[in-house]
Amino acid sequence: MRVFVTGAGGHIGSAVVTELLQAGHEVVGLARSESSAAAVKALGAEVRLGDLADTDGLRKAAADADAVVHLAFDNAAALAGDWSAAAAADLAAARAFGEALAGTGKALVGIGMPRVADEILAANPRLATGRLIAGLAGQGVRAVLVAVPQVVHSTRDRSGFVPTLIRFARASGVSCYLGDGANRWPAVHTLDLARLYRLAVEQAPAGAQLIAAAEEGVRVRDIAGAIGRRLGVPVRSIPAGQAAGRFGPFAPLMSIDNPLSSLDTRRLLGWEPVHPTLMADLEEGHYFAG
């Protein structure tokens, strides 16, 4: 299959591109910069320069492909505080893909869930894109959603939840969690996630909601404890009222309790995670090098 992958040079995207290529697929990766293009080309994929604002280009790339994996998001705009612009570009890109793929039966694999129980996660404006993609299943598109856990971990992870907590612990000299720290974050190794995306492209039926959790939920206090041990700093609980001062914009995410079960996904696609668990990955030490 010829697969068009957005976000091909990113943490998850680069692993998905490699997985698809190793399975014998032809991959075209969207890259927004020359450096990203060089990285995608080094993986062995064809490069298409552009970004999510180029909806005409996205439509053409999707029409020329047998499947689309949409991973890109304007994180720069989101980190700068303009979540609405980033979410609008994401939604416009998904709409362009839907227009190109309607009635073809081709696959469009995106990130998300139409409904999320946790109030903080439910406020994410990117959920609108998930709902749009899910609705394309009724328009002749093999639309598939992958619920990606908060924690996607591996040596490729440079800016996710774990590196963020490590930076806070290093800066303050304390590894903290909120309250009793019993809230749970689902987790998956990057390479196990990449394999699930490949299976989604190859096998998942239209309308499928896949859950990419290798671990249903790891308690945040256990993550903080592992970080504290590796850094040699104290591990402490802090009250919710101190979260903003300790974690800044990341504070709301510290209270998320969002366990996810992948049992149905494993049964549907035969997906079985084989790479290290989150705690094993933390103990390997690569997160603390340098």
XYZ file of C-alpha atoms in Angstrom:
290
model
C 0.000 0.000 0.000
C 1.019 3.601 -0.559
C 0.531 5.382 2.784
C 0.615 9.137 3.336
C 1.760 9.991 6.884
C 1.515 13.466 8.393
C 3.868 14.285 11.245
C 6.279 11.784 9.727
C 9.364 13.294 11.342
C 7.967 13.350 14.877
C 8.295 11.055 17.864
C 5.390 8.781 16.918
C 5.388 9.504 13.192
C 8.978 8.432 12.615
C 8.278 5.100 14.316
C 5.107 4.597 12.262
C 6.971 5.350 9.026
C 9.668 2.807 9.912
C 7.096 0.163 10.853
C 5.197 0.628 7.595
C 8.345 0.505 5.494
C 9.576 -2.638 7.224
C 6.223 -4.275 6.452
C 6.737 -3.560 2.732
C 4.526 -0.507 2.328
C 5.434 2.572 0.314
C 5.384 5.681 2.501
C 5.093 9.371 1.708
C 5.819 11.552 4.724
C 4.675 15.142 5.207
C 7.501 17.368 6.457
C 7.168 21.060 7.289
C 10.891 21.920 7.286
C 14.069 20.965 5.467
C 15.468 19.340 8.608
C 12.316 17.282 9.070
C 12.389 16.363 5.379
C 15.964 15.134 5.720
C 14.975 12.993 8.715
C 12.018 11.470 6.860
C 14.136 10.782 3.788
C 16.758 9.109 6.001
C 14.078 6.696 7.173
C 13.598 5.607 3.559
C 10.317 7.367 2.848
C 9.370 9.733 0.064
C 9.020 13.327 1.286
C 6.261 15.816 0.647
C 7.153 19.290 1.897
C 4.258 21.215 3.367
C 2.125 21.717 6.445
C -1.473 21.394 7.600
C -2.349 24.820 6.178
C -1.880 23.509 2.630
C -5.244 21.779 2.380
C -5.101 21.555 -1.416
C -1.796 19.709 -1.131
C -3.215 17.435 1.561
C -6.187 16.539 -0.625
C -3.889 15.648 -3.523
C -1.561 13.587 -1.343
C -4.512 11.699 0.127
C -6.050 11.056 -3.307
C -2.732 9.637 -4.514
C -2.438 7.280 -1.530
C -4.139 4.046 -0.527
C -4.291 5.124 3.115
C -3.637 8.203 5.263
C -2.236 8.255 8.787
C -2.842 11.694 10.310
C -0.469 12.404 13.215
C 0.642 16.006 12.659
C -0.445 18.832 14.948
C 0.778 22.418 15.180
C 2.429 22.014 18.570
C 4.311 25.295 18.190
C 1.040 27.241 18.050
C -0.432 25.204 20.903
C 2.610 25.743 23.136
C 2.445 29.451 22.364
C -1.087 29.453 23.757
C -2.991 29.532 20.472
C -4.755 26.205 20.866
C -7.724 27.399 18.821
C -5.572 28.044 15.732
C -3.801 24.693 16.092
C -7.100 22.863 16.514
C -8.657 24.698 13.556
C -5.759 23.676 11.288
C -6.066 20.083 12.498
C -9.783 20.053 11.768
C -9.301 21.605 8.321
C -6.708 18.960 7.457
C -9.019 16.130 8.489
C -11.826 17.686 6.469
C -9.539 17.849 3.412
C -8.676 14.177 3.827
C -12.350 13.317 4.096
C -13.127 15.168 0.892
C -10.354 13.348 -0.964
C -11.216 9.889 0.366
C -15.040 9.964 0.426
C -16.526 6.980 -1.386
C -13.150 5.306 -2.004
C -13.088 2.857 0.894
C -9.515 3.949 1.604
C -8.259 4.175 5.182
C -7.907 7.355 7.232
C -6.319 6.640 10.612
C -6.381 9.471 13.117
C -5.743 10.128 16.792
C -8.526 10.413 19.338
C -11.824 9.307 20.748
C -15.202 10.887 20.022
C -15.972 10.975 23.769
C -13.643 11.251 26.757
C -14.691 10.814 30.389
C -12.021 12.953 32.064
C -13.098 16.617 32.155
C -9.630 17.972 31.410
C -9.110 15.688 28.420
C -12.648 16.354 27.223
C -11.800 20.059 26.987
C -9.108 19.347 24.389
C -10.250 21.129 21.205
C -8.578 18.415 19.125
C -11.494 16.120 19.986
C -13.466 17.812 17.214
C -11.092 16.259 14.689
C -11.685 12.826 16.171
C -15.424 13.270 15.879
C -15.089 14.402 12.262
C -12.922 11.401 11.342
C -15.295 8.993 13.090
C -18.181 10.417 11.060
C -16.386 9.710 7.791
C -17.042 6.004 8.273
C -20.542 6.703 6.978
C -19.175 8.410 3.854
C -17.293 5.547 2.279
C -14.030 6.084 4.175
C -12.374 3.347 6.251
C -12.099 5.782 9.126
C -10.253 4.533 12.211
C -9.428 6.310 15.464
C -6.510 5.384 17.718
C -6.736 6.514 21.340
C -3.099 7.251 22.157
C -2.257 7.139 25.898
C -0.900 10.173 27.703
C 2.427 8.396 28.150
C 4.137 7.189 24.973
C 7.607 6.189 26.099
C 10.890 5.082 24.525
C 14.323 6.427 23.671
C 12.539 8.573 21.050
C 10.538 10.458 23.696
C 11.998 13.930 24.210
C 9.052 16.118 25.193
C 6.256 13.879 26.500
C 4.845 13.464 29.997
C 7.888 11.630 31.399
C 10.593 14.056 30.182
C 8.418 16.918 31.413
C 8.192 15.461 34.931
C 11.932 14.789 34.932
C 12.636 18.417 34.018
C 10.426 19.636 36.862
C 12.111 17.272 39.335
C 15.598 18.324 38.250
C 14.734 22.020 38.456
C 13.142 21.826 41.908
C 15.156 19.015 43.464
C 11.933 17.172 44.338
C 9.830 14.651 42.385
C 6.210 15.553 43.124
C 2.717 14.205 42.586
C -0.693 15.525 43.627
C -2.596 14.251 46.653
C -2.313 10.502 47.083
C -1.007 10.114 43.519
C -3.439 7.262 42.886
C -4.634 8.715 39.570
C -3.609 6.611 36.588
C -2.051 7.378 33.234
C -2.261 4.736 30.485
C 1.038 4.027 28.746
C 2.484 2.403 25.635
C 5.955 1.970 24.178
C 6.470 3.946 20.963
C 7.294 0.838 18.926
C 4.224 -1.046 20.152
C 2.116 1.973 19.193
C 3.718 2.067 15.747
C 2.831 -1.586 15.212
C -0.789 -0.868 16.128
C -0.916 1.917 13.551
C 0.400 -0.465 10.920
C -2.249 -3.044 11.845
C -4.881 -0.301 11.705
C -3.825 0.609 8.161
C -3.843 -3.016 7.061
C -6.805 -4.526 8.898
C -9.010 -2.244 10.981
C -12.630 -1.976 9.793
C -14.389 1.316 9.128
C -15.546 2.964 12.328
C -13.089 1.104 14.553
C -12.036 2.742 17.807
C -8.665 1.340 18.793
C -7.175 1.741 22.265
C -3.383 1.827 22.191
C -2.779 1.208 25.892
C -0.196 -1.470 26.615
C -0.773 -0.639 30.288
C -4.254 0.337 31.387
C -3.032 2.803 33.976
C 0.193 3.485 35.863
C -0.226 5.399 39.119
C 1.341 8.830 38.969
C 2.942 8.412 42.406
C 4.777 5.351 41.072
C 6.086 7.343 38.114
C 7.186 10.139 40.444
C 8.816 7.562 42.719
C 10.837 6.039 39.886
C 11.965 9.498 38.770
C 12.979 10.411 42.311
C 15.014 7.221 42.736
C 16.843 7.687 39.444
C 17.609 11.356 40.136
C 18.380 10.825 43.805
C 15.860 13.437 44.931
C 13.007 13.262 47.482
C 9.539 12.164 46.367
C 6.702 14.205 47.830
C 2.972 14.678 47.640
C 1.752 18.238 47.247
C -1.805 19.588 47.530
C -3.687 20.540 44.383
C -3.450 24.200 45.375
C 0.312 24.114 44.857
C 0.172 22.421 41.460
C 0.351 25.583 39.349
C 3.397 26.844 41.207
C 5.176 23.520 40.836
C 4.102 22.416 37.349
C 3.028 25.609 35.589
C 0.845 25.024 32.493
C 1.315 21.274 32.977
C -0.526 21.403 36.323
C -4.025 20.440 35.076
C -2.630 17.280 33.495
C -1.208 16.066 36.796
C -4.677 15.236 38.132
C -5.898 13.261 35.108
C -7.204 9.779 35.914
C -7.828 8.097 32.572
C -7.373 4.297 32.610
C -7.856 2.696 29.187
C -8.431 -0.953 28.349
C -7.094 -2.305 25.053
C -8.707 -5.727 25.402
C -11.108 -5.219 22.480
C -8.307 -3.823 20.308
C -6.108 -6.838 21.026
C -8.931 -9.194 20.114
C -9.777 -7.303 16.933
C -6.277 -6.987 15.481
C -4.176 -9.524 17.377
C -2.053 -6.688 18.762
C 0.183 -7.725 21.638
C 2.681 -5.214 23.077
C 6.155 -6.743 23.425
C 8.370 -3.790 24.344
C 9.276 -2.646 27.890
C 6.631 -1.315 30.243
C 6.841 2.267 31.424
C 8.476 1.388 34.750
C 10.976 -0.916 33.037
C 11.771 1.842 30.544
C 12.391 4.280 33.394
C 14.721 1.782 35.053
C 16.746 1.382 31.841
C 18.043 4.880 32.475
C 17.934 6.471 29.031
C 15.515 9.154 30.240
C 18.142 10.350 32.725
C 21.219 10.368 30.495
C 22.940 13.692 29.970
